[in-house]
Coordinates of C-alpha atoms in Angstrom, one line a residue:
Chain A
M4 CA 5.6 21.9 15.3
D5 CA 7.9 23.4 13.2
E6 CA 7.8 23.6 10.0
L7 CA 10.6 21.9 7.4
Q8 CA 11.9 24.7 5.3
M9 CA 12.7 23.4 2.5
E10 CA 11.6 23.1 -0.7
I11 CA 12.5 20.0 -1.9
P12 CA 10.1 17.8 -4.7
C13 CA 11.5 14.4 -3.5
I14 CA 9.2 15.0 -0.6
R15 CA 6.1 14.0 0.1
T16 CA 3.3 14.8 3.3
F17 CA 1.4 12.8 4.5
N18 CA 0.5 14.2 7.7
E19 CA 1.3 16.4 10.6
S20 CA 3.3 13.4 11.6
M21 CA 4.3 11.1 8.3
I22 CA 6.4 12.1 5.6
E23 CA 7.9 10.3 2.7
I24 CA 10.8 10.7 1.0
D25 CA 12.4 9.7 -2.9
A26 CA 15.6 8.9 -2.2
S27 CA 17.1 8.2 -5.6
H28 CA 19.9 10.2 -7.1
M29 CA 20.7 11.2 -3.1
E30 CA 23.6 11.3 -2.0
T31 CA 24.8 9.7 1.3
R32 CA 25.5 13.0 3.1
E33 CA 22.3 14.8 1.8
L34 CA 19.6 12.2 3.3
N35 CA 21.2 12.2 5.8
N36 CA 20.7 15.9 6.4
L37 CA 17.4 15.1 5.2
L38 CA 16.5 12.9 7.7
R39 CA 18.3 15.3 10.3
E40 CA 15.8 18.5 9.7
I41 CA 12.6 15.7 9.7
M42 CA 13.6 14.8 12.6
L43 CA 14.0 18.2 14.4
C44 CA 10.6 19.3 13.1
G45 CA 9.3 16.9 14.7
Y46 CA 7.5 14.1 12.8
E47 CA 7.5 10.5 13.6
K48 CA 7.4 8.2 10.9
V49 CA 9.6 8.7 7.9
V50 CA 9.3 6.0 4.6
L51 CA 12.3 6.2 2.2
R52 CA 12.1 4.9 -1.2
N53 CA 14.2 4.5 -3.5
V54 CA 17.2 4.1 -1.3
C55 CA 20.3 2.5 -2.8
G56 CA 23.6 2.0 -1.7
Q57 CA 23.0 5.7 0.8
R58 CA 25.1 4.9 3.3
Y59 CA 24.8 5.7 7.3
I60 CA 21.2 5.8 7.5
G61 CA 20.3 6.6 11.1
T62 CA 23.0 8.3 12.4
R63 CA 23.0 12.2 13.2
L64 CA 19.3 11.3 15.0
Y65 CA 20.6 12.5 18.4
S66 CA 18.3 15.6 20.1
P67 CA 18.6 17.0 23.3
Q68 CA 14.9 16.3 23.6
R69 CA 15.7 12.2 22.9
R70 CA 13.0 12.9 20.2
V71 CA 12.2 9.3 18.4
M72 CA 11.3 8.3 14.9
T73 CA 10.2 5.0 13.1
I74 CA 12.9 4.8 9.4
E75 CA 10.7 2.7 6.9
I76 CA 13.6 2.0 4.0
Y77 CA 12.2 0.1 0.8
G78 CA 15.3 -0.9 -1.6
T79 CA 18.5 -1.1 -0.2
P80 CA 20.3 0.4 2.1
G81 CA 23.9 0.8 2.3
N82 CA 27.0 0.1 5.0
D83 CA 26.1 1.6 8.1
L84 CA 22.8 1.1 8.2
G85 CA 21.8 2.7 11.5
A86 CA 25.2 3.5 12.7
F87 CA 24.8 5.4 16.7
L88 CA 21.4 5.0 15.9
F89 CA 19.6 6.8 18.7
G90 CA 16.3 5.0 19.9
H91 CA 14.7 5.6 16.5
R92 CA 13.3 2.5 14.8
I93 CA 14.2 1.5 11.6
L94 CA 12.5 -1.0 9.6
V95 CA 13.9 -2.3 5.9
H96 CA 12.0 -4.0 3.2
G97 CA 14.6 -6.0 1.4
N98 CA 18.1 -6.5 2.4
A99 CA 21.0 -4.7 4.2
Q100 CA 24.8 -4.7 3.3
D101 CA 27.2 -4.6 6.0
G102 CA 27.4 -3.5 9.1
V103 CA 24.0 -2.8 10.4
G104 CA 23.5 -1.1 14.0
N105 CA 27.9 -0.3 13.9
T106 CA 28.0 1.6 17.4
M107 CA 24.3 1.9 17.8
E108 CA 23.2 3.5 20.7
S109 CA 19.3 2.4 21.4
G110 CA 16.5 1.9 19.3
E111 CA 15.5 -0.9 17.3
I112 CA 16.1 -2.5 13.5
V113 CA 14.7 -4.6 11.5
I114 CA 15.8 -6.4 8.1
N115 CA 13.2 -8.5 6.0
G116 CA 15.6 -10.4 4.1
R117 CA 19.2 -10.8 5.0
A118 CA 22.7 -8.5 6.3
G119 CA 26.0 -8.5 5.6
D120 CA 29.1 -8.4 7.3
V121 CA 29.9 -7.3 10.5
T122 CA 26.5 -6.7 11.9
G123 CA 26.1 -5.5 15.1
M124 CA 29.8 -4.7 14.8
S125 CA 30.3 -2.3 18.0
M126 CA 27.0 -2.1 19.4
R127 CA 26.3 -1.0 22.8
G128 CA 22.4 -1.0 23.1
G129 CA 19.2 -1.6 21.1
R130 CA 17.9 -4.6 19.3
I131 CA 19.0 -5.9 15.5
F132 CA 16.2 -8.6 14.0
V133 CA 17.1 -10.1 10.8
K134 CA 14.9 -12.2 9.4
G135 CA 17.4 -13.9 7.0
D136 CA 20.9 -14.8 7.4
V137 CA 23.9 -12.8 8.4
S138 CA 27.2 -12.7 7.2
Y139 CA 30.1 -12.9 8.4
R140 CA 31.7 -11.4 11.9
A141 CA 28.1 -10.5 13.7
A142 CA 28.2 -9.2 16.9
L143 CA 32.3 -7.6 17.1
H144 CA 33.2 -6.4 19.9
M145 CA 29.5 -6.3 21.3
K146 CA 29.6 -4.6 24.7
E147 CA 26.9 -4.0 27.4
H148 CA 27.1 -2.2 30.1
G149 CA 25.0 -2.0 33.5
L150 CA 21.5 -2.0 32.3
K151 CA 22.3 -1.0 28.3
K152 CA 22.4 -4.5 26.8
P153 CA 21.8 -4.8 23.2
V154 CA 20.6 -7.7 21.3
I155 CA 20.2 -9.2 17.9
V156 CA 17.8 -12.1 17.1
V157 CA 18.8 -13.7 13.3
G158 CA 16.3 -16.2 11.8
G159 CA 18.6 -18.1 9.7
T160 CA 22.0 -19.0 11.0
S161 CA 25.6 -16.9 10.7
Q162 CA 29.2 -16.9 8.4
D163 CA 32.0 -17.6 10.7
F164 CA 33.4 -15.6 13.6
L165 CA 30.2 -14.7 14.7
G166 CA 31.1 -13.0 17.8
E167 CA 34.4 -12.7 17.4
Y168 CA 35.4 -10.2 19.9
M169 CA 32.3 -10.1 22.0
A170 CA 32.1 -8.4 25.0
G171 CA 28.8 -8.7 26.1
G172 CA 25.0 -8.0 24.9
I173 CA 22.7 -11.4 23.3
V174 CA 22.8 -12.7 20.4
I175 CA 20.4 -15.6 18.9
L176 CA 20.3 -17.4 16.0
L177 CA 17.1 -19.2 15.3
G178 CA 18.6 -22.0 12.2
L179 CA 15.4 -21.5 10.9
Y180 CA 16.1 -22.5 7.3
R181 CA 19.3 -24.3 7.7
A182 CA 22.2 -26.2 9.2
H183 CA 24.9 -23.8 11.8
T184 CA 28.5 -24.2 9.1
A185 CA 29.4 -21.2 10.7
R186 CA 33.0 -21.8 11.8
F187 CA 35.2 -19.8 15.1
I188 CA 32.6 -19.0 16.6
G189 CA 33.4 -16.8 19.2
S190 CA 37.4 -16.3 19.0
G191 CA 38.3 -14.0 21.8
M192 CA 35.0 -13.9 23.0
H193 CA 35.0 -12.5 26.6
G194 CA 31.6 -11.5 27.5
G195 CA 27.7 -12.2 26.7
A196 CA 26.0 -14.9 26.0
I197 CA 25.8 -16.5 21.9
Y198 CA 22.0 -19.3 22.3
I199 CA 22.1 -20.9 18.6
R200 CA 19.0 -23.5 18.0
G201 CA 20.0 -26.2 15.9
E202 CA 23.1 -28.5 15.9
V203 CA 26.4 -26.9 16.3
G204 CA 30.1 -29.0 16.9
E205 CA 32.9 -28.4 19.3
E206 CA 34.8 -27.4 16.2
Q207 CA 33.1 -24.5 14.9
V208 CA 33.5 -22.8 18.2
D209 CA 36.9 -21.1 19.3
S210 CA 38.4 -23.0 21.8
S211 CA 38.0 -20.0 25.0
V212 CA 34.2 -20.3 24.3
L213 CA 32.2 -23.2 26.7
I214 CA 30.0 -24.4 25.8
S215 CA 26.4 -25.5 27.5
R216 CA 22.5 -26.1 27.4
P217 CA 20.1 -23.2 28.6
D218 CA 19.3 -23.4 31.5
E219 CA 15.9 -21.4 32.9
S220 CA 16.5 -18.1 33.0
D221 CA 18.4 -18.0 29.9
M222 CA 14.8 -19.9 28.5
E223 CA 13.3 -16.9 29.8
I224 CA 15.5 -14.3 28.4
L225 CA 15.4 -16.6 24.9
G226 CA 10.7 -16.4 25.8
D227 CA 11.3 -12.4 25.6
C228 CA 13.7 -12.1 22.6
I229 CA 11.8 -14.4 20.3
S230 CA 7.9 -13.4 21.2
D231 CA 9.9 -10.2 19.8
F232 CA 11.2 -11.7 16.4
I233 CA 7.7 -13.6 15.6
E234 CA 5.8 -10.2 16.4
R235 CA 7.7 -8.9 14.1
F236 CA 7.4 -11.2 10.9
P237 CA 4.2 -12.3 11.4
D238 CA 4.5 -13.7 7.9
L239 CA 6.9 -16.7 8.8
S240 CA 3.6 -17.9 11.1
L241 CA 5.9 -18.9 13.6
D242 CA 4.8 -21.0 16.5
M243 CA 7.0 -19.4 20.1
D244 CA 6.7 -23.1 21.2
Y245 CA 8.0 -25.0 18.2
V246 CA 10.9 -22.2 18.8
L247 CA 11.5 -23.0 21.9
E248 CA 11.4 -26.6 22.9
G249 CA 14.3 -26.8 19.5
D250 CA 17.7 -28.1 20.1
W251 CA 19.7 -25.1 22.2
T252 CA 23.2 -25.0 22.9
K253 CA 24.9 -21.5 24.9
L254 CA 28.2 -20.0 24.0
S255 CA 29.7 -17.9 26.8
P256 CA 33.6 -17.0 27.4
R257 CA 35.7 -19.1 29.6
S258 CA 37.4 -16.4 30.9
S259 CA 36.7 -12.4 30.7
R260 CA 40.3 -12.3 30.1
P261 CA 41.5 -14.1 26.9
Y262 CA 44.3 -12.5 26.8
G263 CA 45.5 -12.0 30.3
K264 CA 48.6 -13.8 30.3
L265 CA 49.6 -13.4 26.5
Y266 CA 50.9 -10.1 27.1
A267 CA 51.7 -10.4 30.7
Chain B
M15 CA 56.7 25.9 13.1
S16 CA 53.3 25.0 13.4
V17 CA 51.3 24.1 10.0
R18 CA 47.3 23.9 11.0
R19 CA 44.7 22.3 8.7
Q20 CA 42.9 24.7 7.0
K21 CA 39.9 22.6 5.7
L22 CA 38.2 19.6 7.5
Y23 CA 39.0 16.7 5.1
S24 CA 35.1 15.7 4.2
K25 CA 35.7 12.6 2.6
E26 CA 33.9 9.2 3.6
I27 CA 36.8 7.7 3.9
C28 CA 36.6 4.4 1.9
A29 CA 38.1 1.7 -0.2
C30 CA 38.5 0.1 -3.2
S31 CA 35.2 -1.0 -5.3
I32 CA 34.6 -4.7 -7.3
F33 CA 32.1 -5.5 -9.3
G34 CA 31.5 -8.2 -12.4
A35 CA 28.5 -8.9 -14.7
M36 CA 27.9 -12.1 -16.8
S37 CA 25.7 -13.7 -18.9
R38 CA 26.1 -17.3 -19.1
T39 CA 24.4 -17.6 -22.2
G40 CA 27.6 -15.1 -23.9
E41 CA 24.7 -13.1 -24.7
R42 CA 27.2 -9.9 -24.9
F43 CA 25.7 -5.8 -23.5
T44 CA 26.8 -3.0 -23.5
G45 CA 29.0 -1.2 -21.0
E46 CA 26.0 1.0 -19.4
R47 CA 24.6 -0.9 -17.2
V48 CA 28.3 -1.4 -15.2
I49 CA 28.8 2.2 -15.9
R50 CA 26.1 2.6 -13.4
A51 CA 26.9 0.2 -11.2
M52 CA 30.5 1.4 -10.9
A53 CA 29.2 5.2 -10.4
N54 CA 27.0 4.1 -7.3
M55 CA 30.3 2.8 -5.8
H56 CA 31.6 6.3 -6.4
H57 CA 32.0 6.7 -2.2
R58 CA 34.5 4.0 -1.7
G59 CA 37.1 4.9 -4.4
N60 CA 38.6 8.7 -4.7
G61 CA 39.6 9.1 -8.0
L62 CA 42.8 8.3 -8.6
G63 CA 41.5 4.9 -10.2
G64 CA 39.1 3.7 -11.9
G65 CA 39.1 0.5 -15.2
F66 CA 37.5 -2.2 -17.0
A67 CA 37.5 -5.1 -18.1
A68 CA 35.8 -6.4 -20.8
Y69 CA 34.8 -9.7 -22.8
G70 CA 34.1 -10.7 -26.2
I71 CA 33.8 -7.3 -27.4
Y72 CA 36.2 -7.6 -30.8
P73 CA 34.5 -10.3 -32.6
E74 CA 36.2 -9.1 -36.0
F75 CA 39.3 -9.6 -35.1
R76 CA 38.9 -12.9 -32.1
E77 CA 41.5 -15.0 -33.4
Y78 CA 44.7 -12.6 -33.1
Y79 CA 45.6 -11.0 -29.6
A80 CA 44.6 -7.7 -28.3
F81 CA 47.3 -5.3 -27.4
H82 CA 46.1 -2.3 -25.8
L83 CA 49.2 -0.6 -24.9
M84 CA 49.6 2.9 -22.9
F85 CA 52.8 5.4 -23.9
T86 CA 53.2 8.0 -20.7
G87 CA 55.3 11.2 -20.0
D88 CA 55.6 14.1 -22.1
A89 CA 54.9 14.1 -25.8
R90 CA 58.1 13.4 -27.1
A91 CA 57.7 10.2 -24.4
Q92 CA 56.0 9.4 -25.9
R93 CA 56.3 9.1 -29.9
E94 CA 60.2 7.7 -28.7
A95 CA 58.1 5.0 -27.0
K96 CA 55.3 4.2 -29.2
R97 CA 58.4 4.0 -32.1
A98 CA 60.8 1.6 -29.6
A99 CA 57.0 -0.8 -29.2
E100 CA 56.5 -0.8 -32.7
E101 CA 59.8 -1.6 -34.1
F102 CA 59.8 -4.3 -31.3
L103 CA 55.7 -5.3 -31.8
F104 CA 56.3 -5.5 -35.8
R105 CA 59.6 -7.5 -36.1
N106 CA 58.1 -10.1 -33.1
F107 CA 54.2 -10.2 -34.7
D108 CA 52.1 -9.9 -37.5
V109 CA 50.0 -6.7 -36.8
V110 CA 46.3 -7.1 -38.7
H111 CA 45.2 -3.3 -37.6
D112 CA 46.3 -0.9 -35.4
E113 CA 44.3 2.5 -34.6
E114 CA 44.6 5.0 -31.3
I115 CA 42.1 3.1 -28.5
P116 CA 38.7 5.6 -29.1
H117 CA 38.0 8.1 -26.7
S118 CA 35.3 10.9 -26.2
D119 CA 37.5 14.6 -25.6
D120 CA 34.3 15.0 -23.1
V121 CA 35.5 14.0 -20.6
Y122 CA 38.1 14.9 -18.7
V123 CA 40.8 13.0 -17.3
R124 CA 44.2 13.9 -15.9
D125 CA 47.7 13.0 -17.8
P126 CA 45.9 10.8 -20.5
P127 CA 48.4 8.6 -21.5
L128 CA 48.6 7.8 -25.6
L129 CA 46.8 5.0 -25.8
W130 CA 46.8 2.5 -28.9
R131 CA 45.7 -0.7 -29.0
Y132 CA 47.3 -3.8 -31.9
F133 CA 45.6 -7.4 -33.4
L134 CA 48.5 -9.9 -34.3
S135 CA 49.3 -13.2 -34.3
P136 CA 52.7 -14.6 -33.2
S137 CA 55.9 -14.5 -35.9
K138 CA 58.1 -16.9 -34.0
H139 CA 62.2 -16.9 -35.4
G140 CA 64.9 -18.3 -33.9
E141 CA 64.5 -20.7 -30.5
D142 CA 60.8 -19.2 -29.7
I143 CA 59.6 -21.3 -32.8
H144 CA 59.0 -24.3 -30.7
L145 CA 57.2 -22.1 -28.2
P146 CA 53.0 -22.2 -27.5
D147 CA 51.8 -19.3 -28.3
D148 CA 50.4 -18.3 -25.3
E149 CA 53.8 -18.3 -24.0
Y150 CA 55.9 -16.4 -26.9
V151 CA 53.2 -13.6 -25.6
V152 CA 53.9 -13.5 -22.4
R153 CA 57.6 -13.6 -23.5
K154 CA 57.3 -10.5 -25.5
V155 CA 55.0 -8.9 -23.4
V156 CA 57.0 -9.3 -20.6
H157 CA 59.9 -8.0 -22.5
V158 CA 58.0 -5.0 -23.9
N159 CA 57.2 -3.9 -19.3
S160 CA 60.1 -4.0 -17.9
A161 CA 62.6 -3.0 -21.3
I162 CA 60.9 -0.4 -23.5
D163 CA 60.5 3.0 -21.5
N164 CA 57.1 4.6 -20.9
A165 CA 55.2 1.4 -23.3
Y166 CA 53.3 -0.5 -21.0
I167 CA 51.0 -3.4 -23.0
F168 CA 48.2 -3.7 -20.0
S169 CA 45.9 -5.6 -22.3
S170 CA 46.9 -8.9 -24.2
G171 CA 44.3 -11.9 -24.2
K172 CA 42.1 -12.5 -27.6
N173 CA 39.0 -11.4 -28.1
M174 CA 39.2 -9.1 -24.7
G175 CA 40.8 -5.8 -23.4
C176 CA 41.2 -3.4 -20.5
F177 CA 40.7 0.3 -20.9
K178 CA 42.3 2.0 -17.2
G179 CA 43.2 5.3 -16.1
V180 CA 43.2 7.7 -12.9
G181 CA 40.0 9.3 -12.2
Y182 CA 36.8 8.1 -10.8
P183 CA 35.6 4.8 -12.9
E184 CA 32.6 6.1 -14.4
E185 CA 34.8 9.0 -15.5
I186 CA 37.1 6.3 -17.1
G187 CA 34.0 4.1 -19.1
R188 CA 33.4 7.4 -20.3
Y189 CA 36.6 8.2 -21.1
F190 CA 36.2 5.6 -23.4
M191 CA 32.8 5.3 -24.7
L192 CA 32.1 1.8 -23.1
D193 CA 28.5 2.8 -23.3
R194 CA 28.7 2.8 -26.8
L195 CA 31.6 1.6 -28.4
Y196 CA 32.1 -2.2 -27.5
R197 CA 29.3 -5.0 -26.4
G198 CA 30.6 -8.0 -24.3
Y199 CA 29.3 -11.0 -22.5
L200 CA 31.7 -10.6 -19.6
W201 CA 32.5 -7.3 -17.8
T202 CA 34.5 -6.3 -14.5
A203 CA 34.9 -3.4 -12.8
H204 CA 37.5 -2.0 -10.1
G205 CA 37.8 2.0 -8.2
R206 CA 40.7 2.3 -7.0
F207 CA 41.3 4.0 -3.4
P208 CA 44.9 3.6 -3.7
T209 CA 46.9 3.3 -0.2
N210 CA 50.0 3.0 -0.1
S211 CA 51.3 3.2 -4.0
Q212 CA 51.2 6.2 -6.1
A213 CA 48.4 6.3 -8.8
W214 CA 48.9 6.4 -12.0
W215 CA 47.5 4.9 -15.1
G216 CA 49.8 1.8 -15.6
G217 CA 48.7 1.5 -11.8
A218 CA 44.9 1.4 -12.0
H219 CA 42.5 -2.3 -12.1
P220 CA 42.1 -4.5 -13.4
F221 CA 45.6 -6.8 -14.2
G222 CA 46.1 -8.7 -17.1
L223 CA 48.0 -10.9 -19.0
L224 CA 47.1 -12.9 -22.1
D225 CA 42.7 -13.2 -21.1
T226 CA 43.4 -13.1 -17.7
T227 CA 42.6 -10.3 -15.4
V228 CA 42.2 -9.2 -12.0
V229 CA 40.4 -6.8 -10.3
H230 CA 41.1 -6.2 -6.4
N231 CA 39.9 -4.9 -3.3
G232 CA 42.0 -5.1 0.0
E233 CA 45.8 -5.1 0.4
I234 CA 48.8 -8.3 -0.4
S235 CA 51.1 -8.0 2.1
S236 CA 52.7 -11.2 1.0
Y237 CA 53.5 -8.9 -2.1
G238 CA 57.6 -9.4 -1.7
T239 CA 57.2 -12.6 -1.7
N240 CA 54.8 -13.4 -4.2
R241 CA 56.9 -10.7 -6.3
W242 CA 60.3 -13.4 -5.0
Y243 CA 58.4 -16.7 -6.4
L244 CA 57.3 -15.4 -9.5
E245 CA 60.0 -12.9 -10.7
M246 CA 62.2 -16.2 -10.5
L247 CA 60.0 -17.8 -12.7
G248 CA 60.4 -15.5 -15.6
Y249 CA 57.4 -12.8 -14.7
K250 CA 58.3 -8.9 -14.0
C251 CA 56.2 -6.6 -11.9
T252 CA 56.7 -3.2 -13.8
L253 CA 53.6 -1.3 -12.0
H254 CA 54.6 -0.6 -9.0
T255 CA 51.1 -2.4 -7.6
D256 CA 50.8 -5.3 -5.0
T257 CA 48.3 -6.9 -7.3
E258 CA 49.6 -7.3 -10.1
V259 CA 51.1 -10.8 -8.5
V260 CA 47.7 -12.1 -8.8
A261 CA 47.3 -11.7 -12.0
Y262 CA 50.5 -13.8 -12.9
A263 CA 50.2 -15.8 -10.1
V264 CA 47.4 -17.2 -11.4
D265 CA 49.1 -17.1 -15.4
L266 CA 52.2 -19.3 -13.9
L267 CA 49.2 -21.6 -11.9
M268 CA 46.4 -21.7 -14.3
R269 CA 47.9 -21.3 -17.9
R270 CA 51.2 -23.1 -17.2
Q271 CA 50.5 -25.4 -15.0
D272 CA 46.8 -26.5 -15.5
L273 CA 44.9 -26.7 -12.0
P274 CA 42.3 -26.3 -11.6
M275 CA 40.8 -22.9 -10.2
E276 CA 39.8 -24.7 -7.4
V277 CA 42.9 -26.3 -6.6
V278 CA 44.1 -22.5 -7.2
A279 CA 42.2 -21.1 -4.6
K280 CA 43.7 -23.2 -1.7
I281 CA 47.1 -22.2 -2.8
L282 CA 46.2 -18.3 -2.8
A283 CA 44.5 -18.9 0.1
P284 CA 44.8 -21.9 1.4
P285 CA 42.8 -22.0 5.0
T286 CA 44.6 -22.5 8.2
W287 CA 46.6 -24.6 9.7
E288 CA 43.7 -25.8 12.3
T289 CA 40.7 -26.5 9.7
I290 CA 43.6 -28.7 8.1
D291 CA 44.3 -30.7 10.8
R292 CA 40.6 -31.2 10.6
M293 CA 40.2 -32.5 7.5
D294 CA 40.4 -36.2 6.4
V295 CA 43.7 -37.8 5.2
R296 CA 43.2 -37.1 1.4
E297 CA 42.7 -33.9 1.9
R298 CA 44.6 -32.9 4.4
E299 CA 47.4 -34.5 2.3
L300 CA 46.6 -32.5 -0.4
L301 CA 46.3 -29.1 1.5
T302 CA 49.7 -29.8 3.3
T303 CA 51.4 -30.5 0.0
L304 CA 50.0 -27.8 -1.7
R305 CA 51.7 -25.3 1.5
R306 CA 54.6 -27.1 0.7
I307 CA 55.3 -26.4 -2.7
Y308 CA 53.0 -23.0 -2.8
G309 CA 53.9 -21.5 -0.1
P310 CA 55.5 -18.1 -1.9
L311 CA 52.6 -18.3 -3.5
L312 CA 50.1 -17.8 -0.8
M313 CA 48.5 -13.8 -1.2
N314 CA 48.7 -12.7 2.5
G315 CA 46.2 -10.2 3.9
P316 CA 42.5 -8.3 3.4
F317 CA 41.7 -9.5 0.2
A318 CA 38.7 -9.7 -2.4
V319 CA 39.2 -9.9 -5.8
I320 CA 37.5 -10.9 -9.4
I321 CA 39.3 -13.0 -11.9
A322 CA 37.7 -12.8 -15.3
Q323 CA 39.1 -15.6 -17.8
S324 CA 37.3 -16.3 -21.5
G325 CA 34.3 -17.4 -20.6
R326 CA 34.5 -17.8 -17.1
M327 CA 34.5 -15.2 -13.9
I328 CA 35.9 -16.3 -10.3
G329 CA 35.1 -13.5 -7.0
L330 CA 37.0 -14.6 -4.2
T331 CA 38.1 -13.2 -1.1
D332 CA 40.9 -14.0 1.4
R333 CA 41.1 -17.1 4.0
I334 CA 38.6 -15.1 6.7
R335 CA 37.2 -13.0 4.4
L336 CA 38.3 -8.9 5.5
R337 CA 36.8 -7.5 2.3
P338 CA 33.1 -8.0 1.1
L339 CA 32.1 -9.5 -1.7
T340 CA 28.5 -10.4 -2.5
V341 CA 27.5 -12.2 -5.6
A342 CA 23.9 -12.4 -7.0
T343 CA 22.0 -14.1 -9.9
R344 CA 19.2 -13.3 -12.1
G345 CA 18.3 -15.6 -14.4
E346 CA 21.3 -16.3 -16.6
M347 CA 23.0 -13.3 -15.5
F348 CA 25.6 -13.9 -12.7
Y349 CA 27.0 -10.9 -10.7
I350 CA 29.8 -10.3 -8.0
S351 CA 29.8 -7.5 -6.2
S352 CA 31.1 -5.0 -3.6
E353 CA 27.6 -3.8 -2.6
E354 CA 24.3 -5.6 -3.0
A355 CA 22.9 -2.0 -4.0
S356 CA 25.3 -1.6 -7.3
V357 CA 23.6 -4.9 -8.8
R358 CA 20.0 -4.1 -7.1
L359 CA 20.1 -0.6 -9.2
I360 CA 20.9 -2.5 -12.3
S361 CA 18.5 -5.1 -11.7
P362 CA 16.1 -4.8 -8.9
S363 CA 14.8 -8.1 -8.8
L364 CA 17.0 -11.3 -8.0
D365 CA 17.1 -14.9 -7.9
S366 CA 19.7 -15.5 -5.0
V367 CA 22.2 -13.0 -2.9
W368 CA 24.9 -14.1 -0.6
S369 CA 28.4 -13.7 0.9
P370 CA 30.6 -16.5 -0.5
R371 CA 33.3 -18.1 2.2
G372 CA 36.6 -16.8 2.7
G373 CA 38.9 -18.5 0.7
E374 CA 36.6 -20.7 -1.3
P375 CA 36.2 -19.5 -5.2
V376 CA 33.1 -18.5 -6.6
I377 CA 33.2 -19.2 -10.7
C378 CA 30.3 -18.7 -13.0
E379 CA 31.0 -20.0 -16.0
L380 CA 29.8 -20.0 -19.8
D381 CA 27.9 -23.2 -21.3
G382 CA 31.1 -25.5 -23.1
R383 CA 30.0 -24.6 -26.1
L384 CA 29.4 -21.3 -26.4
K385 CA 33.0 -20.8 -24.9
H386 CA 34.1 -22.2 -27.6
E387 CA 32.6 -20.6 -29.6
I388 CA 33.3 -17.2 -27.8
A389 CA 36.7 -17.9 -26.6
A390 CA 38.8 -19.9 -28.9
P391 CA 37.2 -20.0 -32.2
A392 CA 38.3 -22.8 -35.4

């Protein structure tokens, strides 16, 4: 393993594979440069303490060797957490801000709290698990290609414009805490699927969206994703059957080209 | 000849930052924590504007209007502007106290204007004698800002004040020594990223008229229509910035027409026609009527604003929430911010955090008795 060639007082090394950083007073760029060095040195886990608004944590962590590490965050990470994330695992003990997993490529982000606007925007792979709610425009223009199929699982509910211009991937709302009040769900949606547990009125959903009951293959997908969700948030003590037996709705696009005629 | 760019632009381009903190029990605190919260969002701005509004800061003069004026231009223009403005003020008001607004020379700011404050009460003559005080003051403010060169009244409420300029908000806060000299129960703040107007001291946020102030993140693309409508009703837009119209619209609707904030929100950020169509008859009629009458005050485009008045702080986004706004509470404290991290910095534990729905105002008020004591003493 390479030695980390930096004398930085905010770093504590626990062993060969784990390192801890005190991020208070650290700028966004400084922190992300450091994370990159740490990855290149081959550490498997990095714990960030006192994070407060630093952006893009987890970005620029591509290596040709496809190195992967776990980034554990204490505090409140700034916008675009895990932007372009390349296979790493991010765990947040608390809330996240806007743009979690922006254009994320692969890996996993687990939020032990709520997430802000545009969670999973343009995401094209990997998975995001949010224990609480997500704000406006989750899964905005999320997309899939071939075997790459991004997944967002939300314990609570979402605000308006969930799945706006969604082009692929899967979004699951477990509706564990309160009723779904979002409006304009699936505006301009032309790919992928949204699964919602709990009542959703037709008037909450955009007219370009087909409302149906999940079939057996859908339930299989839900089973897999929900079991992973339960595993990540053991403190919720969720029962798999209880969650699956709920009243599920599937939303999928009526057309893969909703605006085909608009510009013809 | 081709022009080569020598240096890559290394700024992380972003947007404005807005922040508000209010104690519901009226407890007053310095601007120190507010400055720190704004500094945490440093990267949202670009150093071309920062400002603060603070309420409850002039208890010793609370029955007088507190005018903050800036005199711009070179030293001679500033002197001339001050002379002309003072001639007007002394003719129309009883000025009980005036002084230069204290500032710290240790903080470097670009081209600071001459900044002066006046505590005064109306001295009405002639036809003006029948005007209510607030209306009289508004007319005089509009006159100074539009008719006297290089003189701008940028704060005109009682027991409150705006402090603003060109720079990052934390620089402006330290320039005015808000962390040492003032204690208020309500603070709002702004870090600016000017998009389509020039940066100058008068164009920094907050914008205010009487005790209503506005800080704004976004762009009001209906500015032309809004401005035309407000100018028909006696307002003059002199500060070359879209946000100005929000302050005047709130003044028109809340002070002159006495509408509640809930209705004002539905005028500035009305639901879409599609949503209105689904409402029950009474609500549909109200919303349809509001859109008919107040169409020109609809604020189009993406925005998040914090509106403050004596004893009240309001957060509002456009109806489809195209700009961020997070609300948080801790005990008697109420926060509105562009980012949760800034609130967590000064209050690590919070009772609740949420994102308000687009077009629906979040309102925090002092309890009635306190509001009376702080804002409008007998």
